[in-house]
CSV table of C-alpha atoms and ligand atoms in Angstrom, one decimal:
chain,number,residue,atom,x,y,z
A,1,UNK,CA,-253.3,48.8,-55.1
A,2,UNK,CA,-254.8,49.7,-51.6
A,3,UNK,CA,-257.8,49.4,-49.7
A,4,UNK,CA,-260.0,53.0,-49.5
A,5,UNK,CA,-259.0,54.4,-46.4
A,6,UNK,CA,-254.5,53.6,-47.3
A,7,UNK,CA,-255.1,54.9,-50.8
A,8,UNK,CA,-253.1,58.0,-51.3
A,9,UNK,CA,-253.4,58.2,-55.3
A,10,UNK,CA,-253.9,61.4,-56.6
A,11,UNK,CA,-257.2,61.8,-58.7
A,12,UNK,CA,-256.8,64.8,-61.3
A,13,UNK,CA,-260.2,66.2,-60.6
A,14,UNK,CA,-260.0,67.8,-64.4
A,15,UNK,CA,-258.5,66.0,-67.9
A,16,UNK,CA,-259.0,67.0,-71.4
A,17,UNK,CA,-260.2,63.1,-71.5
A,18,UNK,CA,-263.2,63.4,-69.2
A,19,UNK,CA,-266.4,63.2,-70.8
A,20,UNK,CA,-268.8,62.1,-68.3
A,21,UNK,CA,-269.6,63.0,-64.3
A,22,UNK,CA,-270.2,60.6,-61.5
A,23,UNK,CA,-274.3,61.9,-60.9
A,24,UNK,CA,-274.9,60.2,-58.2
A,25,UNK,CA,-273.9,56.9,-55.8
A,26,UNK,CA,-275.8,54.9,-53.0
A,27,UNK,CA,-273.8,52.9,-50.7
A,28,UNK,CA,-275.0,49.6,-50.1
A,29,UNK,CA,-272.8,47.8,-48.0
A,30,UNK,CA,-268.9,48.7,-47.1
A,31,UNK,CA,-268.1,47.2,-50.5
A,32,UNK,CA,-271.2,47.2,-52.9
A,33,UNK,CA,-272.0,50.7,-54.0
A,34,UNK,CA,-274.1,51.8,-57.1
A,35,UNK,CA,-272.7,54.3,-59.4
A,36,UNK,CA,-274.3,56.9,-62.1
A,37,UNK,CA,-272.1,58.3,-64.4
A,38,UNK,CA,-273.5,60.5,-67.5
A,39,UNK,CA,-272.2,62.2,-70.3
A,40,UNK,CA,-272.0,65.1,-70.7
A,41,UNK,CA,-273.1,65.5,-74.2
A,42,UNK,CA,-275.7,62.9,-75.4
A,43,UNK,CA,-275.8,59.8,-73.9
A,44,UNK,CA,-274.3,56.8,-76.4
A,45,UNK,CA,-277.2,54.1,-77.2
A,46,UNK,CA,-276.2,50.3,-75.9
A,47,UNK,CA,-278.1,47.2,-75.3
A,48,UNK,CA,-279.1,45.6,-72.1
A,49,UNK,CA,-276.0,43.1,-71.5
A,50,UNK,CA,-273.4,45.4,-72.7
A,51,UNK,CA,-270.8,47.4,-70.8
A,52,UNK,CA,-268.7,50.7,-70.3
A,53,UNK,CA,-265.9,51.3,-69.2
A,54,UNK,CA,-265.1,53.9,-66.8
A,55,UNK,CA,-262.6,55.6,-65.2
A,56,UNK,CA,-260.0,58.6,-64.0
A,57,UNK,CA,-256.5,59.6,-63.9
A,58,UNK,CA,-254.5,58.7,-60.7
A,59,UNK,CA,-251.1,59.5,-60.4
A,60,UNK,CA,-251.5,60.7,-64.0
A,61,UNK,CA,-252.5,57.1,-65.1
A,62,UNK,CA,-255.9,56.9,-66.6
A,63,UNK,CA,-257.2,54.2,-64.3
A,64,UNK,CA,-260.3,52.3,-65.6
A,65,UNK,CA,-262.3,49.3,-65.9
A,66,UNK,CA,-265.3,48.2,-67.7
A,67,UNK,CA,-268.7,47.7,-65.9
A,68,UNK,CA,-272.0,46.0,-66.9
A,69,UNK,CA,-274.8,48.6,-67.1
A,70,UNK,CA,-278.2,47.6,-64.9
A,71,UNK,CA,-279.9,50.9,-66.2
A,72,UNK,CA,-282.4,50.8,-68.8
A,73,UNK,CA,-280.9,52.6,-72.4
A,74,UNK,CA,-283.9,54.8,-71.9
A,75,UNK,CA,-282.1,56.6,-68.7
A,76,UNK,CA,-279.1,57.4,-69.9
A,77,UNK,CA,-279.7,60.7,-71.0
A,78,UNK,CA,-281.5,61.6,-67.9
A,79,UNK,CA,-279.9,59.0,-64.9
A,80,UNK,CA,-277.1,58.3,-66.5
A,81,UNK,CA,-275.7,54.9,-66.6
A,82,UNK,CA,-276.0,52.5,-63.2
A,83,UNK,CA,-273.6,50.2,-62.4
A,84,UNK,CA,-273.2,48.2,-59.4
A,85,UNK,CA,-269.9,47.4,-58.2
A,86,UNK,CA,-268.2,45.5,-55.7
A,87,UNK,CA,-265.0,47.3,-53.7
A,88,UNK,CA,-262.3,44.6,-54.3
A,89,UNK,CA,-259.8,45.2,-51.6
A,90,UNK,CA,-255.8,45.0,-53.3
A,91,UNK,CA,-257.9,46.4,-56.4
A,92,UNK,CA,-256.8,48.7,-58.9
A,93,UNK,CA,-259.7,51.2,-59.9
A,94,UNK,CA,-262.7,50.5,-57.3
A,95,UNK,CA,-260.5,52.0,-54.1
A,96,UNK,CA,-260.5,54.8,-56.6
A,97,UNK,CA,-264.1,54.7,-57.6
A,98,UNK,CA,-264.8,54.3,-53.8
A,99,UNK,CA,-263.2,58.0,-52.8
A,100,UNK,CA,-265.3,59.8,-55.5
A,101,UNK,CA,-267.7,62.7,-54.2
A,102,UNK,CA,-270.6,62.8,-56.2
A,103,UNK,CA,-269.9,65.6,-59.3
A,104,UNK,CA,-266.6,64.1,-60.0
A,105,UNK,CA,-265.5,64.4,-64.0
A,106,UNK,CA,-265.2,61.0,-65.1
A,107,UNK,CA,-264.2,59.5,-68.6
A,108,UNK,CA,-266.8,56.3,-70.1
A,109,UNK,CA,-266.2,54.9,-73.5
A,110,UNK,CA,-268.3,52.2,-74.7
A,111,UNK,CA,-270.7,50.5,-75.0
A,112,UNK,CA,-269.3,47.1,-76.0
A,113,UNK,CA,-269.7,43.6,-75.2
A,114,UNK,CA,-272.3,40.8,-76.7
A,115,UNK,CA,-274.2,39.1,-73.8
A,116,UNK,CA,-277.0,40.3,-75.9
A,117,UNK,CA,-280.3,39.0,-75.7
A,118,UNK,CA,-281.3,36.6,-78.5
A,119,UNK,CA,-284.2,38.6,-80.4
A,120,UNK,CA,-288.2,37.5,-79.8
A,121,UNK,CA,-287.0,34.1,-77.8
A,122,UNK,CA,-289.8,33.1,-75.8
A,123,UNK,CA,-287.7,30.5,-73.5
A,124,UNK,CA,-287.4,30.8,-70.4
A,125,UNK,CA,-284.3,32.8,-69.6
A,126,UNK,CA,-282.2,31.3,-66.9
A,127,UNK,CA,-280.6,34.0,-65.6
A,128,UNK,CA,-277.5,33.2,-63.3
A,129,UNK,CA,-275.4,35.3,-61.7
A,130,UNK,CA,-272.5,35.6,-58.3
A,131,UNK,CA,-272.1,39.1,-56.5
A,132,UNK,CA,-272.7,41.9,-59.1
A,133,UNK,CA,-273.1,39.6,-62.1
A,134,UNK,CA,-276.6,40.3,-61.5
A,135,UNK,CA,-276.2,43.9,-63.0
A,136,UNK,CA,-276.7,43.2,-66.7
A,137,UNK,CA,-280.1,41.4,-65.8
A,138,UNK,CA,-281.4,44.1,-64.4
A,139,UNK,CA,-281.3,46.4,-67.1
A,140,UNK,CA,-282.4,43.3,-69.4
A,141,UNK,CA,-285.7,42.8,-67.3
A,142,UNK,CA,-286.0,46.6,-67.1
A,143,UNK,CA,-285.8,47.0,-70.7
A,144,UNK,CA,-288.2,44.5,-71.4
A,145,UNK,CA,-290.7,45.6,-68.9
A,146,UNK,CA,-290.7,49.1,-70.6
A,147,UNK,CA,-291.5,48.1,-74.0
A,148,UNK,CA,-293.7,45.5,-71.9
A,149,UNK,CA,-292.5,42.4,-73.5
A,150,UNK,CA,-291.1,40.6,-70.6
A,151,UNK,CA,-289.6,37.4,-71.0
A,152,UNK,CA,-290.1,34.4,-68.4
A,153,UNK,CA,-287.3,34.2,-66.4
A,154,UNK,CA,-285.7,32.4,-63.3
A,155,UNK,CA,-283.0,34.7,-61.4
A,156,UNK,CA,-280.5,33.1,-59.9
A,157,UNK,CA,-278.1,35.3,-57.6
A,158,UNK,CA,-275.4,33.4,-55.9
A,159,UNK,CA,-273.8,35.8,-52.5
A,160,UNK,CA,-271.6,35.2,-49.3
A,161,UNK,CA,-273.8,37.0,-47.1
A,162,UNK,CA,-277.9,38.1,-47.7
A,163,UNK,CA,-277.0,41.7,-47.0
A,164,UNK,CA,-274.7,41.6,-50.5
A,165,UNK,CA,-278.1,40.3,-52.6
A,166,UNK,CA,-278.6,43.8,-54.7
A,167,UNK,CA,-281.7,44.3,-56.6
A,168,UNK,CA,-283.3,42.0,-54.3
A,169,UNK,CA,-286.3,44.2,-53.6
A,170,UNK,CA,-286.7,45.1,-56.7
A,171,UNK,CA,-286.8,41.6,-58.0
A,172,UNK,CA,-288.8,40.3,-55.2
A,173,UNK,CA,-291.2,43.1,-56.3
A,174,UNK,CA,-291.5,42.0,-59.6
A,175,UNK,CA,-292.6,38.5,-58.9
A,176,UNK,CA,-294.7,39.5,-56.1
A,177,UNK,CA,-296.8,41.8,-58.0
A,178,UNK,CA,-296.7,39.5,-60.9
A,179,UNK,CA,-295.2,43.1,-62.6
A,180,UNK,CA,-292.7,40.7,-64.4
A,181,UNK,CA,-293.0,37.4,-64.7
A,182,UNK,CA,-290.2,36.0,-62.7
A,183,UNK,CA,-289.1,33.2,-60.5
A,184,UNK,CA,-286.1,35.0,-57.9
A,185,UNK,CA,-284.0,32.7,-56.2
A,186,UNK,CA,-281.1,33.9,-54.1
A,187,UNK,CA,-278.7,32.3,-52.2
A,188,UNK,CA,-276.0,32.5,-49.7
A,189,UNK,CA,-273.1,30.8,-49.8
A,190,UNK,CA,-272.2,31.0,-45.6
A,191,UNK,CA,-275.4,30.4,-43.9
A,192,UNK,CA,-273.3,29.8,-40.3
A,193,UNK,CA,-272.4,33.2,-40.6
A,194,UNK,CA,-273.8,35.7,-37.9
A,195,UNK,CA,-274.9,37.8,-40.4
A,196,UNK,CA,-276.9,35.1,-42.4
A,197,UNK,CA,-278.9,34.9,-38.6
A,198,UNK,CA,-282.9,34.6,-39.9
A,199,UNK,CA,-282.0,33.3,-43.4
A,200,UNK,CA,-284.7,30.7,-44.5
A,201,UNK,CA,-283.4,30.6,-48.5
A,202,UNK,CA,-281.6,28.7,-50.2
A,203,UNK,CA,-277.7,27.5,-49.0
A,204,UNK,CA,-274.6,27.2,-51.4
A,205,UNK,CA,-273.1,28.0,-54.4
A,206,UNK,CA,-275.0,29.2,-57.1
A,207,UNK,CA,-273.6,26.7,-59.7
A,208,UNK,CA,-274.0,24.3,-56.9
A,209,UNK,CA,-278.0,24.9,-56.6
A,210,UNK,CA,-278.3,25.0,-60.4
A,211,UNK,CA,-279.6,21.3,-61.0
A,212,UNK,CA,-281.4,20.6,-58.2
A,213,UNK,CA,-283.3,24.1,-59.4
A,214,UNK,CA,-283.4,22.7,-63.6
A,215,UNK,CA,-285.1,19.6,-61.8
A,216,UNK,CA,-287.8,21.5,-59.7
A,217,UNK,CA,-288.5,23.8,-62.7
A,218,UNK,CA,-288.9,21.4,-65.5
A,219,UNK,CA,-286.3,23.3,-67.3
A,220,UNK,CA,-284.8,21.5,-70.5
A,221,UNK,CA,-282.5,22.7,-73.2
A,222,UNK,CA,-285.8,22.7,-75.2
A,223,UNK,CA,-287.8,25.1,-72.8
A,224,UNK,CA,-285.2,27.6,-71.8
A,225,UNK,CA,-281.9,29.3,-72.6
A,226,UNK,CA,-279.1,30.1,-70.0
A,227,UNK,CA,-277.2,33.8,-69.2
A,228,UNK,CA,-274.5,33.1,-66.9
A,229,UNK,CA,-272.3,36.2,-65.6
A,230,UNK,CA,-269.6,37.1,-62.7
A,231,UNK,CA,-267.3,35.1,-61.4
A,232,UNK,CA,-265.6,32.6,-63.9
A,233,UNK,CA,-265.2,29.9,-61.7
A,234,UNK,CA,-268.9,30.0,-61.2
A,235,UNK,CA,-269.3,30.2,-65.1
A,236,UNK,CA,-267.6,27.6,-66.1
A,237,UNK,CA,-269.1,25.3,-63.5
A,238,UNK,CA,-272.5,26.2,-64.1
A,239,UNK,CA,-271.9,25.8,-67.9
A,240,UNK,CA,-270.6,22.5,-67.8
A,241,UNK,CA,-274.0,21.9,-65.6
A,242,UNK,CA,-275.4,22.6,-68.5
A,243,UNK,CA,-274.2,21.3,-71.4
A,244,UNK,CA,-274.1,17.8,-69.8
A,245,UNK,CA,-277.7,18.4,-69.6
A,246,UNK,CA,-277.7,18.5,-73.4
A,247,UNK,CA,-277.9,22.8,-73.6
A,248,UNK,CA,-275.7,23.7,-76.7
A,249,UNK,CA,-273.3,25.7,-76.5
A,250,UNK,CA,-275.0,28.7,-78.1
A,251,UNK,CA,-277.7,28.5,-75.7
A,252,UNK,CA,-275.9,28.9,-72.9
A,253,UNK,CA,-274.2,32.7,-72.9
A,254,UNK,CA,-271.1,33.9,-70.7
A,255,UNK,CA,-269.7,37.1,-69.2
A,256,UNK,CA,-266.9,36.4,-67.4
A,257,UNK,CA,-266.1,39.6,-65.0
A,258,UNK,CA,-262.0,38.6,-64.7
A,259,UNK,CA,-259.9,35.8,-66.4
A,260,UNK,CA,-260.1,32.4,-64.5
A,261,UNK,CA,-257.7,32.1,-61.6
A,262,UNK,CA,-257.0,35.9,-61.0
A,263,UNK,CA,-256.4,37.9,-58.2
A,264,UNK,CA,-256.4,41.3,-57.7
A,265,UNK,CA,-253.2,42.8,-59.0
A,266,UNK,CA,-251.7,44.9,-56.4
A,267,UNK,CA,-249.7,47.8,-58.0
A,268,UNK,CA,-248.5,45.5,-60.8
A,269,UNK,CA,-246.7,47.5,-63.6
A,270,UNK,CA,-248.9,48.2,-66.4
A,271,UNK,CA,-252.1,47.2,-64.6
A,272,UNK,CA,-253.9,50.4,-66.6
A,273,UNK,CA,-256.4,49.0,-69.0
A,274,UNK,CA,-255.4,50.9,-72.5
A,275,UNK,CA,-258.1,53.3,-74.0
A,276,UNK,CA,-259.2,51.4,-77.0
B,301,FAD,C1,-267.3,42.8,-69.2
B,301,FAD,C2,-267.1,43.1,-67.8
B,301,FAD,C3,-268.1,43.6,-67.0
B,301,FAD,C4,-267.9,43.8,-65.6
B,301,FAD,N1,-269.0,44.3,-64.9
B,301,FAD,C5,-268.8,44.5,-63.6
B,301,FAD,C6,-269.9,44.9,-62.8
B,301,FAD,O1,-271.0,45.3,-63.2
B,301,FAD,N2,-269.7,45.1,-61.4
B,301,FAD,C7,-268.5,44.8,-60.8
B,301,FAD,O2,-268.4,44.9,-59.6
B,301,FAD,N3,-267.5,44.3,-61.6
B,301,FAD,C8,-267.6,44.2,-62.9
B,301,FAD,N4,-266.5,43.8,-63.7
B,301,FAD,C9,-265.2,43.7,-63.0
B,301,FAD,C10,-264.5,45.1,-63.1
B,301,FAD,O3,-264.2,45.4,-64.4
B,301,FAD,C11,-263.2,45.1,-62.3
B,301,FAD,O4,-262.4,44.0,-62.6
B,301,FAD,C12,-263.4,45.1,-60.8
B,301,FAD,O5,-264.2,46.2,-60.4
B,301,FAD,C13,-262.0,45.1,-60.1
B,301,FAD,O6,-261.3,46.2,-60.5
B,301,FAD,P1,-260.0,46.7,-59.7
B,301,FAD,O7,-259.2,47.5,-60.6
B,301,FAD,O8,-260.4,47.3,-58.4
B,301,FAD,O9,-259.3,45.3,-59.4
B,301,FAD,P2,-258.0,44.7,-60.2
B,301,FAD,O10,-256.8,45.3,-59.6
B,301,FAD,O11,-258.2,44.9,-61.6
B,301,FAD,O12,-258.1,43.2,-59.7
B,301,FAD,C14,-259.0,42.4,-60.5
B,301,FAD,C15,-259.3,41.2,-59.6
B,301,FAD,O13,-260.4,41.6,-58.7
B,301,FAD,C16,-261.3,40.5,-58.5
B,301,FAD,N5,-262.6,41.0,-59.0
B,301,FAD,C17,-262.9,41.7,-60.1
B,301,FAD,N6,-264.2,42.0,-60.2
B,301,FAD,C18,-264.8,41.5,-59.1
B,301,FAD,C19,-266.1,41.5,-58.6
B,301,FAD,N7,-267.1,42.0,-59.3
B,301,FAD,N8,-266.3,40.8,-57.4
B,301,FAD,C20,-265.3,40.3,-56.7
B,301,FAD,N9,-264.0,40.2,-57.2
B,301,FAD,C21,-263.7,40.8,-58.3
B,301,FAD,C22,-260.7,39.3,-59.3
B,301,FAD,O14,-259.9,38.5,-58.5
B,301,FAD,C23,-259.9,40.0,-60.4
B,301,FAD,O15,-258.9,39.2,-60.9
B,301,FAD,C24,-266.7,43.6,-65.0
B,301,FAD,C25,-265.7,43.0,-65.8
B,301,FAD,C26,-265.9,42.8,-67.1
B,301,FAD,C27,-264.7,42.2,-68.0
């Protein structure tokens, strides 16, 4: 559609449809923002790796999309549900999202989706992720470190610019203080960039630092399993990483954010997702 500051739309602030409020937002960057929206009635269970979808009425359009939770279930009732989202500029729903005050009436359905963790899988769990593909790993490791089973993992998180790496502190935390038994490796994908200045990490595309890392690691289709989630470009070059490596195709596990090869669709007729 438009970017935030052009956007005109007109968001109904009330709709027989709305069951949920936006609780509360923190800005991270201009375009990375996390969002907590809760029901207002009792929160709907969900898994770590599943989604909702969100949205409002613009124009008298329900406008929504869905959005990997990185809350724990336990939270929802209280927090709400967080997601972390990136402002795509030409975008549909996030110049919307972007323009909500805090205390808006929202409507979420869900949850759905089945990047699910395998049950009592003591692999380590590659986790791989570009921009805000991290978010369904986060609530995973959160989940696990409440019912304190957590799972050995090495986080992967593919970004332009070290300023978009969410969760970073959080994750660099965890392995710190040994909290959660994780190996967190970033990356940034323009290291000449003035705002890369003082970067000392890893350089490149996540799928592109993917086998040198299996190598260092020791990591075999016999001693770990793959997530991969975000961009489908990424996916699908990080998965065929793996499977030549000899990972089957069941242990290697996808979430594709949009269809390969799509851009933002402007004000494209029919670009509403349909309630279902
Ligand atoms: C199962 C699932 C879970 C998702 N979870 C998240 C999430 O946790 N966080 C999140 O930011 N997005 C997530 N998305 C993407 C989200 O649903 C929207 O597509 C995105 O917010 C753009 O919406 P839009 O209406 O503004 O753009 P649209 O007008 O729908 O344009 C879509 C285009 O925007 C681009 N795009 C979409 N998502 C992103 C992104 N995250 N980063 C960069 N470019 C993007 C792609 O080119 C895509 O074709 C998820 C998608 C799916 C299918």
């Amino acid at each position: 559609m438009t970017d935030v500051a052009e956007d005109s739309r007109t968001i109904a602030r009330d709709a027989p449809q709305y069951n949920a409020s936006l609780v509360r937002r923190e800005d991270a960057t201009e375009s990375l923002a996390s969002f907590w929206v809760r029901f207002d009635g009792d929160p709907t269970p969900f898994e770590p790796g599943q989604y909702m979808t969100i949205g409002v009425f613009a124009e008298g359009k329900l406008m929504q999309r869905p959005y990997s939770v990185a809350s724990s279930p336990r939270v929802a009732g209280s927090d709400g549900y967080e997601f972390y989202v990136r402002l795509v500029n030409g975008g549909q729903f996030t110049p919307l999202l972007w323009r909500l005050p805090e205390g808006h009436p929202m409507r979420m359905i869900g949850p759905k989706g089945k990047f699910l963790l395998e049950p009592e899988d003591d692999r380590t769990h590659i986790f791989i992720s570009s921009g805000t593909g991290n978010a369904p790993f986060i609530s995973m490791m959160r989940e696990l470190l409440a019912v304190d089973r957590p799972r050995r993992a090495v986080f992967l998180n593919g970004v332009s610019y070290q300023r978009d790496l969410g969760y970073r502190d959080l994750v660099e935390g965890w392995q710190q203080n040994g909290e959660y038994p994780v190996t967190y490796i970033p990356t940034v994908s323009r290291p000449r960039d003035p705002s890369n200045v003082g970067w000392s990490g890893r350089t490149g595309r996540v799928e592109a630092i993917l086998a040198p890392v299996l190598d260092e690691l020791a990591l075999t289709p016999d001693n770990s399993i793959a997530y991969i989630c975000g961009n489908p470009d990424m996916i699908l070059s990080a998965e065929e990483t793996l499977l030549a490596r000899g990972y089957p195709e069941p242990q290697v596990k996808k979430e594709l954010y949009w269809p390969k090869g799509k851009e933002p669709r402007g004000d494209a007729p029919g670009a509403a997702i349909s309630d279902e």
